[in-house]
Amino acid sequence: MDNQYQHPSPPPPPHDVAVVVVPLPAQGHINQLFHLSRLIAAYDIPVHVVGTTIHNHQAKTRLQGWDPNSIPNIHFHNFTIPSFPSPPPNPSLQQTFPSHLLPSFRATSHLRHPTAALLRRLSSQTRRVVVIHDSLMASVVQDVVSIQNAESYTFHSVSAFAIFLFYYDGMKKTTSLLEVEESVENIPKDIPSLEGCMNSEILEFIAGQYEFNKLNSGNLYNTSRMLERPYMNLLDRILPNKKHWAVGPFNPVSFLSNDRHVCLKWLDKQEPNSVIYVSFGTTTAFTDEQISELAFGLQKSNQKFIWVLREADKGNVFEAVKKLQLPKGYEERVRNFGLVVREWAPQLEILGHPSTGGFLSHCGWNSCVESITMGVPIGTWPMHSDQPRNAVLVTKLLRIGVVVREWSKRDDVARSDTVACGVRRLMASDEGVEMRKRAAELGGALRRSMAEGGSSRKELDCFIAHISR
């Protein structure tokens, strides 16, 4: 048998309820579920995190705000699966979805049997086994239905707004649509379609998970009703047979760091709200021409910046990484007001630093939640998946961001003047000042929602009470 189960530690003692967490092996997905594991473990419930050896190590290495080895009731299970292709990203493809990661996604099918073995072992030791799985890992946990004292919950890694729109698209031309539309008066009419957001391969992969998601007992979201109440309420209405819990933000809302990264030391020397943080996540691949235009745009903006410039993740992030090229002499020319970082950067801590006043982002939901939590407005430059719709949520509905790169112009190179204009609008305009004020207020409210008595804390308490019933 190709799969070998490796015990990370002695078997845990019997417990009333055990939770098994199954992330998709992509950084934005893994990160969110690791943070959720910490929240659940705080209720004295043992949490078992399932993954490949590579991807669990990836998540632990990059985790911010807490030490995953410091919480005794979080147990990491490293499963060995057959090797899978790990091709480099191809920035020349017209479709910007990171299709080079699909081999690692497909390889997760080999996690099914060792995960089922773990579930059966835990089911004999506990009154109830609760599985929380990424929506794109539903087939891996399909054996839950064969275990009498087990149940599963789907985690959606995107905003409630994006999930609602997915169902809303499917409801068009149905009799139930009118009632929903009457409740969504403020949704813009020009919402981007899903065309260009994903390629046929990932759509096929998603479709393969859809049937298994129907087996769940409810849905979890990394958001707060304080932040997305209209869309959570709509999900409650259009999916009344499922329970929905908005228990975010998952990420720590305050943290102490013993090892201060070079970025944080650089930020210590800057004025409050004077620096724009530039990062396009772990799946964005830019051409050399686009990197050059972005570089000159940041320079032209005359705004201080931290730019994380790394090759997009491969399926195995520990393989050699290509160094992306900047225009000759660029880093020397901007050294008085810009810092280019070519290694993994502590994004959460950078966003939480008082000198950071804006975030130029691809609008992945993980990044959006971290930025909103820290009260930092966003310059939007969506690349694929749910990102164009998250950009609408940020700019038009929450009004804590500006459009730097129009999704409708995704097939063209964004020129330096466009970049400079967008950055100045966010960082050096009266409009930007107002957005920063709104973002700070929203961030404060979001952090309070996780405190005792807050809406998200109440919802998390409700979920814990439900699975412990």
Coordinates of C-alpha atoms in Angstrom, one line a residue:
M1 CA 0.0 0.0 0.0
D2 CA 1.4 3.4 -1.0
N3 CA 0.0 5.3 2.0
Q4 CA 1.7 4.9 5.3
Y5 CA 0.3 6.4 8.5
Q6 CA 3.0 7.9 10.8
H7 CA 2.1 8.6 14.4
P8 CA 3.4 12.1 15.3
S9 CA 3.0 11.3 19.0
P10 CA 1.5 8.6 21.3
P11 CA -2.2 8.1 20.8
P12 CA -4.2 10.7 22.8
P13 CA -6.3 9.6 25.8
P14 CA -10.0 9.0 25.3
H15 CA -12.1 12.2 24.9
D16 CA -15.7 13.1 24.6
V17 CA -15.3 14.8 21.2
A18 CA -12.4 14.8 18.7
V19 CA -12.1 17.2 15.7
V20 CA -10.3 16.2 12.5
V21 CA -9.2 19.1 10.2
V22 CA -8.5 18.4 6.5
P23 CA -7.1 21.4 4.6
L24 CA -6.5 21.7 0.8
P25 CA -2.7 21.9 0.2
A26 CA -2.6 25.5 -0.9
Q27 CA -1.1 28.1 1.4
G28 CA -4.2 30.4 1.7
H29 CA -6.4 27.3 2.5
I30 CA -3.9 25.6 4.9
N31 CA -3.3 28.8 6.8
Q32 CA -6.9 29.5 7.6
L33 CA -7.6 25.9 8.9
F34 CA -4.5 25.9 11.0
H35 CA -5.7 29.1 12.7
L36 CA -9.2 27.6 13.2
S37 CA -7.5 24.6 14.8
R38 CA -6.0 26.9 17.4
L39 CA -9.5 28.4 18.2
I40 CA -11.1 25.0 18.6
A41 CA -8.3 23.6 20.7
A42 CA -8.8 26.5 23.2
Y43 CA -12.1 24.8 24.2
D44 CA -10.1 21.8 25.4
I45 CA -11.1 19.7 22.4
P46 CA -8.4 17.6 20.8
V47 CA -7.8 18.6 17.2
H48 CA -6.2 16.3 14.6
V49 CA -4.7 18.0 11.6
V50 CA -4.4 15.8 8.5
G51 CA -2.0 16.4 5.6
T52 CA 1.0 15.3 3.7
T53 CA 4.4 15.6 5.4
I54 CA 5.4 18.3 3.0
H55 CA 2.3 20.5 3.4
N56 CA 2.1 20.2 7.2
H57 CA 5.7 21.3 7.4
Q58 CA 4.9 24.1 5.0
A59 CA 2.1 25.4 7.2
K60 CA 4.1 25.1 10.4
T61 CA 7.1 27.0 8.9
R62 CA 4.9 29.9 7.7
L63 CA 2.5 30.2 10.5
Q64 CA 2.3 33.5 12.3
G65 CA 1.1 34.6 15.7
W66 CA 1.4 31.3 17.6
D67 CA 3.6 28.2 17.8
P68 CA 1.8 25.1 16.5
N69 CA 4.0 22.9 18.7
S70 CA 3.1 24.8 21.9
I71 CA -0.5 23.5 22.1
P72 CA -0.6 20.0 23.4
N73 CA -4.1 19.1 22.1
I74 CA -3.3 19.8 18.5
H75 CA -2.0 16.6 16.8
F76 CA -0.4 16.7 13.4
H77 CA -0.8 13.6 11.2
N78 CA 1.7 13.3 8.4
F79 CA 0.6 11.0 5.7
T80 CA 2.9 9.8 3.0
I81 CA 1.5 9.8 -0.5
P82 CA 3.1 8.9 -3.8
S83 CA 5.2 11.6 -5.3
F84 CA 3.4 14.1 -7.5
P85 CA 4.6 16.5 -10.3
S86 CA 5.6 19.9 -9.0
P87 CA 6.0 22.1 -12.1
P88 CA 7.0 25.8 -11.9
P89 CA 4.4 28.5 -12.4
N90 CA 4.0 29.7 -15.9
P91 CA 3.4 33.5 -16.0
S92 CA 3.0 33.5 -19.8
L93 CA -0.3 31.7 -19.7
Q94 CA -3.3 33.9 -20.6
Q95 CA -5.4 32.2 -17.9
T96 CA -3.9 33.4 -14.5
F97 CA -5.3 30.5 -12.4
P98 CA -2.3 28.6 -10.9
S99 CA -3.0 25.4 -12.8
H100 CA 0.6 24.2 -11.9
L101 CA -0.8 23.4 -8.5
L102 CA -3.4 21.0 -9.8
P103 CA -1.2 17.9 -9.6
S104 CA -0.8 18.5 -5.8
F105 CA -4.5 18.9 -5.5
R106 CA -5.2 15.7 -7.3
A107 CA -2.7 13.8 -5.3
T108 CA -4.8 14.4 -2.2
S109 CA -7.0 11.6 -3.3
H110 CA -4.4 9.3 -1.7
L111 CA -5.2 10.8 1.6
R112 CA -8.7 9.2 1.7
H113 CA -7.8 5.8 3.1
P114 CA -5.3 6.8 5.8
T115 CA -7.8 9.6 6.8
A116 CA -10.6 7.0 7.0
A117 CA -8.3 4.8 9.2
L118 CA -7.7 7.7 11.5
L119 CA -11.4 8.5 11.7
R120 CA -12.2 4.9 12.6
R121 CA -9.5 4.7 15.3
L122 CA -10.8 8.0 16.8
S123 CA -14.4 6.9 16.6
S124 CA -13.6 4.0 18.9
Q125 CA -12.1 6.3 21.5
T126 CA -14.6 9.2 21.5
R127 CA -18.3 9.7 21.7
R128 CA -18.3 11.8 18.5
V129 CA -15.8 12.5 15.7
V130 CA -16.2 15.9 14.0
V131 CA -14.5 16.4 10.6
I132 CA -13.9 19.9 9.3
H133 CA -12.7 19.8 5.7
D134 CA -11.9 22.3 3.0
S135 CA -14.7 22.4 0.5
L136 CA -12.2 21.1 -2.1
M137 CA -11.3 18.1 0.0
A138 CA -14.8 16.6 0.4
S139 CA -14.0 13.4 -1.5
V140 CA -11.1 12.7 0.8
V141 CA -13.5 12.5 3.8
Q142 CA -16.4 10.8 2.1
D143 CA -16.0 7.8 4.4
V144 CA -17.4 9.8 7.3
V145 CA -20.9 8.6 6.3
S146 CA -19.9 5.0 7.1
I147 CA -18.9 5.9 10.7
Q148 CA -21.9 6.0 13.0
N149 CA -20.6 8.6 15.5
A150 CA -18.9 10.9 12.9
E151 CA -20.2 14.0 11.1
S152 CA -18.6 16.5 8.8
Y153 CA -18.6 20.2 8.3
T154 CA -17.4 22.1 5.2
F155 CA -15.1 25.0 5.5
H156 CA -15.4 27.6 2.7
S157 CA -12.1 29.4 2.2
V158 CA -13.7 32.4 0.5
S159 CA -15.9 35.3 1.6
A160 CA -19.6 34.8 2.4
F161 CA -20.2 37.3 -0.4
A162 CA -18.4 35.2 -3.0
I163 CA -20.2 32.0 -1.8
F164 CA -23.6 33.7 -2.0
L165 CA -22.9 34.9 -5.5
F166 CA -22.0 31.4 -6.5
Y167 CA -25.4 30.2 -5.4
Y168 CA -27.1 33.4 -6.7
D169 CA -25.7 32.7 -10.2
G170 CA -27.2 29.2 -10.1
M171 CA -30.6 30.6 -8.9
K172 CA -31.1 33.0 -11.9
K173 CA -34.3 32.4 -13.8
T174 CA -35.8 30.4 -10.9
T175 CA -39.0 31.3 -8.9
S176 CA -37.0 31.7 -5.7
L177 CA -34.8 34.5 -7.1
L178 CA -37.2 37.4 -6.7
E179 CA -37.4 37.0 -2.9
V180 CA -33.7 37.0 -2.6
E181 CA -33.2 40.0 -4.9
E182 CA -35.5 42.1 -2.7
S183 CA -33.0 41.5 0.1
V184 CA -29.9 42.4 -1.9
E185 CA -30.7 46.0 -3.0
N186 CA -27.2 47.2 -2.5
I187 CA -25.3 44.6 -4.5
P188 CA -23.7 46.3 -7.5
K189 CA -25.1 45.4 -10.9
D190 CA -21.7 45.0 -12.5
I191 CA -20.4 42.0 -10.5
P192 CA -17.7 40.2 -12.5
S193 CA -18.8 36.9 -13.9
L194 CA -16.7 33.8 -13.3
E195 CA -15.4 33.9 -16.8
G196 CA -11.6 34.0 -16.7
C197 CA -11.5 33.3 -13.0
M198 CA -10.8 29.6 -13.3
N199 CA -9.8 27.2 -16.1
S200 CA -11.6 24.1 -17.1
E201 CA -9.3 21.8 -15.1
I202 CA -10.0 23.4 -11.8
L203 CA -13.7 23.6 -12.6
E204 CA -13.6 19.9 -13.2
F205 CA -11.8 19.3 -9.9
I206 CA -14.4 21.4 -8.1
A207 CA -17.3 19.6 -9.7
G208 CA -15.8 16.3 -8.5
Q209 CA -16.0 17.6 -4.9
Y210 CA -19.5 19.0 -5.1
E211 CA -21.4 15.8 -4.7
F212 CA -19.5 14.9 -1.6
N213 CA -20.1 18.3 0.0
K214 CA -23.8 17.5 0.1
L215 CA -23.0 14.9 2.8
N216 CA -22.0 17.6 5.3
S217 CA -23.9 18.7 8.4
G218 CA -23.2 22.4 8.0
N219 CA -20.8 25.1 6.8
L220 CA -18.1 27.2 8.4
Y221 CA -16.8 30.5 7.2
N222 CA -13.7 32.6 8.0
T223 CA -15.8 35.8 8.4
S224 CA -17.9 37.6 10.9
R225 CA -21.6 38.5 10.7
M226 CA -20.4 41.9 11.8
L227 CA -18.5 42.1 8.5
E228 CA -20.8 40.2 6.1
R229 CA -24.1 39.9 7.9
P230 CA -26.3 40.5 4.7
Y231 CA -24.6 37.7 2.9
M232 CA -24.6 35.3 5.8
N233 CA -28.3 36.0 6.3
L234 CA -28.9 35.3 2.6
L235 CA -27.0 32.0 2.8
D236 CA -29.2 31.1 5.8
R237 CA -32.2 31.7 3.5
I238 CA -31.2 30.0 0.3
L239 CA -29.7 27.0 2.1
P240 CA -32.1 26.6 4.9
N241 CA -31.4 22.9 5.4
K242 CA -27.8 23.5 6.4
K243 CA -26.4 25.3 9.4
H244 CA -24.0 28.2 8.8
W245 CA -21.5 29.5 11.3
A246 CA -19.4 32.7 10.7
V247 CA -16.6 32.2 13.3
G248 CA -13.9 34.4 11.9
P249 CA -11.5 36.0 11.8
F250 CA -9.5 32.8 12.4
N251 CA -6.1 34.6 12.5
P252 CA -4.8 35.9 15.8
V253 CA -5.9 39.5 16.3
S254 CA -2.9 40.3 18.6
F255 CA 0.4 38.6 18.9
L256 CA 3.9 38.9 20.2
S257 CA 7.0 38.0 18.2
N258 CA 10.3 37.1 19.7
D259 CA 12.1 37.1 16.4
R260 CA 11.6 40.5 14.6
H261 CA 11.9 40.1 10.9
V262 CA 13.9 42.6 8.8
C263 CA 10.6 44.0 7.5
L264 CA 9.5 44.9 11.0
K265 CA 12.8 46.5 11.9
W266 CA 12.6 48.6 8.8
L267 CA 8.9 49.6 9.6
D268 CA 10.0 50.6 13.1
K269 CA 11.9 53.5 11.4
Q270 CA 9.0 54.8 9.3
E271 CA 6.1 57.2 10.1
P272 CA 2.7 55.9 11.0
N273 CA 0.6 54.9 8.0
S274 CA 3.3 55.8 5.6
V275 CA 4.1 52.5 4.0
I276 CA 2.2 50.4 1.5
Y277 CA 2.7 46.7 1.7
V278 CA 2.8 45.0 -1.7
S279 CA 2.2 41.3 -2.0
F280 CA 0.2 39.2 -4.4
G281 CA 0.0 36.0 -2.4
T282 CA 1.5 32.6 -3.0
T283 CA -0.1 31.7 -6.4
T284 CA 0.4 34.8 -8.6
A285 CA 2.9 34.6 -11.4
F286 CA 3.9 37.8 -13.2
T287 CA 5.8 38.1 -16.4
D288 CA 9.1 40.0 -16.4
E289 CA 7.4 42.9 -18.2
Q290 CA 4.7 43.2 -15.6
I291 CA 7.3 43.0 -12.8
S292 CA 9.2 45.8 -14.4
E293 CA 6.1 48.0 -14.8
L294 CA 5.1 47.3 -11.2
A295 CA 8.6 48.3 -10.0
F296 CA 8.6 51.5 -11.9
G297 CA 5.0 52.3 -10.8
L298 CA 6.0 51.9 -7.1
Q299 CA 9.0 54.2 -7.7
K300 CA 6.9 56.8 -9.5
S301 CA 4.3 56.8 -6.7
N302 CA 6.9 58.4 -4.3
Q303 CA 5.4 56.3 -1.5
K304 CA 7.3 54.2 0.9
F305 CA 6.8 50.5 0.2
I306 CA 7.6 46.9 1.3
W307 CA 7.3 44.6 -1.7
V308 CA 7.4 40.8 -1.3
L309 CA 8.7 39.6 -4.7
R310 CA 8.8 35.8 -4.8
E311 CA 8.1 33.2 -7.4
A312 CA 4.6 31.6 -6.9
D313 CA 4.5 28.5 -4.8
K314 CA 5.0 25.1 -6.4
G315 CA 3.1 22.0 -5.2
N316 CA 6.2 21.4 -3.1
V317 CA 7.3 24.7 -1.8
F318 CA 10.7 23.3 -0.6
E319 CA 12.0 22.8 -4.1
A320 CA 14.4 25.4 -5.6
V321 CA 12.8 28.8 -6.1
K322 CA 13.6 31.0 -9.1
K323 CA 14.8 34.5 -8.3
L324 CA 12.6 37.1 -10.1
Q325 CA 14.5 39.8 -11.9
L326 CA 14.1 43.6 -11.3
P327 CA 15.4 46.4 -13.6
K328 CA 19.1 46.8 -13.2
G329 CA 20.0 49.0 -10.2
Y330 CA 16.4 49.2 -9.1
E331 CA 16.9 48.2 -5.4
E332 CA 19.7 50.7 -5.0
R333 CA 17.6 53.5 -6.5
V334 CA 14.7 52.9 -4.1
R335 CA 16.7 52.0 -1.0
N336 CA 15.8 55.2 0.8
F337 CA 12.0 54.6 0.6
G338 CA 11.5 51.0 -0.6
L339 CA 12.3 47.5 0.7
V340 CA 12.2 44.5 -1.6
V341 CA 11.8 41.2 0.2
R342 CA 12.6 38.0 -1.6
E343 CA 11.9 35.5 1.2
W344 CA 8.8 34.5 3.1
A345 CA 7.6 37.6 4.9
P346 CA 5.4 37.8 8.1
Q347 CA 2.4 39.3 6.4
L348 CA 0.1 39.4 9.5
E349 CA 2.7 41.2 11.6
I350 CA 3.5 43.7 8.7
L351 CA -0.2 44.5 8.4
G352 CA -0.4 44.9 12.1
H353 CA 2.5 47.4 12.3
P354 CA 1.5 51.0 12.9
S355 CA 3.7 52.2 10.0
T356 CA 1.7 50.2 7.4
G357 CA -1.0 52.3 5.9
G358 CA -2.1 50.3 2.8
F359 CA -2.0 46.9 1.2
L360 CA -1.6 46.4 -2.6
S361 CA -3.1 42.9 -2.9
H362 CA -4.5 40.2 -5.2
C363 CA -7.5 40.0 -2.8
G364 CA -7.3 36.4 -1.8
W365 CA -9.7 36.0 1.1
N366 CA -7.0 35.0 3.5
S367 CA -5.2 38.3 2.7
C368 CA -8.4 40.3 2.8
V369 CA -9.3 39.1 6.3
E370 CA -5.9 39.7 7.6
S371 CA -5.8 43.2 6.2
I372 CA -9.3 44.1 7.5
T373 CA -8.5 42.6 10.9
M374 CA -5.5 44.9 11.2
G375 CA -7.5 47.9 10.0
V376 CA -5.5 48.4 6.7
P377 CA -7.2 49.6 3.5
I378 CA -6.6 47.6 0.3
G379 CA -5.6 48.5 -3.2
T380 CA -7.1 45.7 -5.3
W381 CA -5.4 43.8 -8.1
P382 CA -7.4 40.5 -8.5
M383 CA -5.8 37.6 -10.4
H384 CA -8.2 34.7 -10.4
S385 CA -10.8 32.5 -8.5
D386 CA -12.9 34.5 -6.0
Q387 CA -10.5 37.5 -6.0
P388 CA -12.4 39.7 -8.5
R389 CA -15.6 39.4 -6.4
N390 CA -13.7 40.0 -3.2
A391 CA -12.3 43.2 -4.8
V392 CA -15.9 44.4 -5.3
L393 CA -16.7 43.6 -1.6
V394 CA -13.7 45.6 -0.5
T395 CA -14.1 48.6 -2.7
K396 CA -17.9 49.0 -3.3
L397 CA -19.6 47.5 -0.3
L398 CA -17.2 47.8 2.6
R399 CA -15.6 50.9 1.0
I400 CA -12.2 50.3 2.5
G401 CA -10.2 50.0 -0.8
V402 CA -9.5 51.4 -4.2
V403 CA -9.2 49.7 -7.6
V404 CA -5.6 49.7 -8.7
R405 CA -6.0 47.1 -11.5
E406 CA -9.3 46.7 -13.2
W407 CA -10.3 43.0 -13.6
S408 CA -11.7 43.8 -17.0
K409 CA -8.2 44.7 -18.2
R410 CA -6.6 41.5 -16.9
D411 CA -5.3 40.4 -20.3
D412 CA -3.2 43.6 -20.6
V413 CA 0.0 44.6 -18.9
A414 CA -0.7 47.2 -16.1
R415 CA 1.6 50.1 -16.9
S416 CA 3.6 52.0 -14.4
D417 CA 1.4 55.1 -14.5
T418 CA -1.6 53.0 -13.6
V419 CA 0.2 51.5 -10.6
A420 CA 1.5 54.8 -9.4
C421 CA -1.9 56.5 -9.7
G422 CA -3.6 53.7 -7.7
V423 CA -0.9 53.7 -5.0
R424 CA -1.1 57.5 -4.6
R425 CA -4.9 57.3 -4.5
L426 CA -4.7 54.9 -1.6
M427 CA -1.8 56.4 0.3
A428 CA -1.7 60.1 -0.5
S429 CA -5.2 61.5 -1.1
D430 CA -8.1 62.7 1.0
E431 CA -10.0 59.7 -0.2
G432 CA -7.3 57.4 1.1
V433 CA -7.4 59.1 4.5
E434 CA -11.1 58.5 4.8
M435 CA -10.6 54.8 3.7
R436 CA -7.9 54.4 6.3
K437 CA -10.3 55.8 9.0
R438 CA -13.1 53.4 7.9
A439 CA -10.7 50.5 7.8
A440 CA -9.4 51.2 11.3
E441 CA -13.0 51.4 12.6
L442 CA -14.0 48.2 10.8
G443 CA -10.8 46.4 12.0
G444 CA -11.5 47.4 15.6
A445 CA -15.1 46.1 15.3
L446 CA -13.9 42.9 13.8
R447 CA -11.4 42.3 16.5
R448 CA -14.0 43.0 19.1
S449 CA -16.3 40.4 17.5
M450 CA -13.8 37.7 18.6
A451 CA -13.7 38.9 22.2
E452 CA -16.1 37.6 24.9
G453 CA -19.6 38.6 24.0
G454 CA -18.7 39.5 20.4
S455 CA -20.7 38.1 17.5
S456 CA -18.0 35.8 16.2
R457 CA -17.2 34.5 19.6
K458 CA -20.9 33.8 20.2
E459 CA -21.0 31.9 16.9
L460 CA -17.9 29.9 17.7
D461 CA -19.4 29.1 21.2
C462 CA -22.6 28.0 19.4
F463 CA -20.6 25.7 17.0
I464 CA -18.7 24.2 19.9
A465 CA -21.9 23.6 21.8
H466 CA -23.4 22.0 18.7
I467 CA -20.6 19.5 18.1
S468 CA -20.4 18.8 21.8
R469 CA -24.2 18.2 22.2

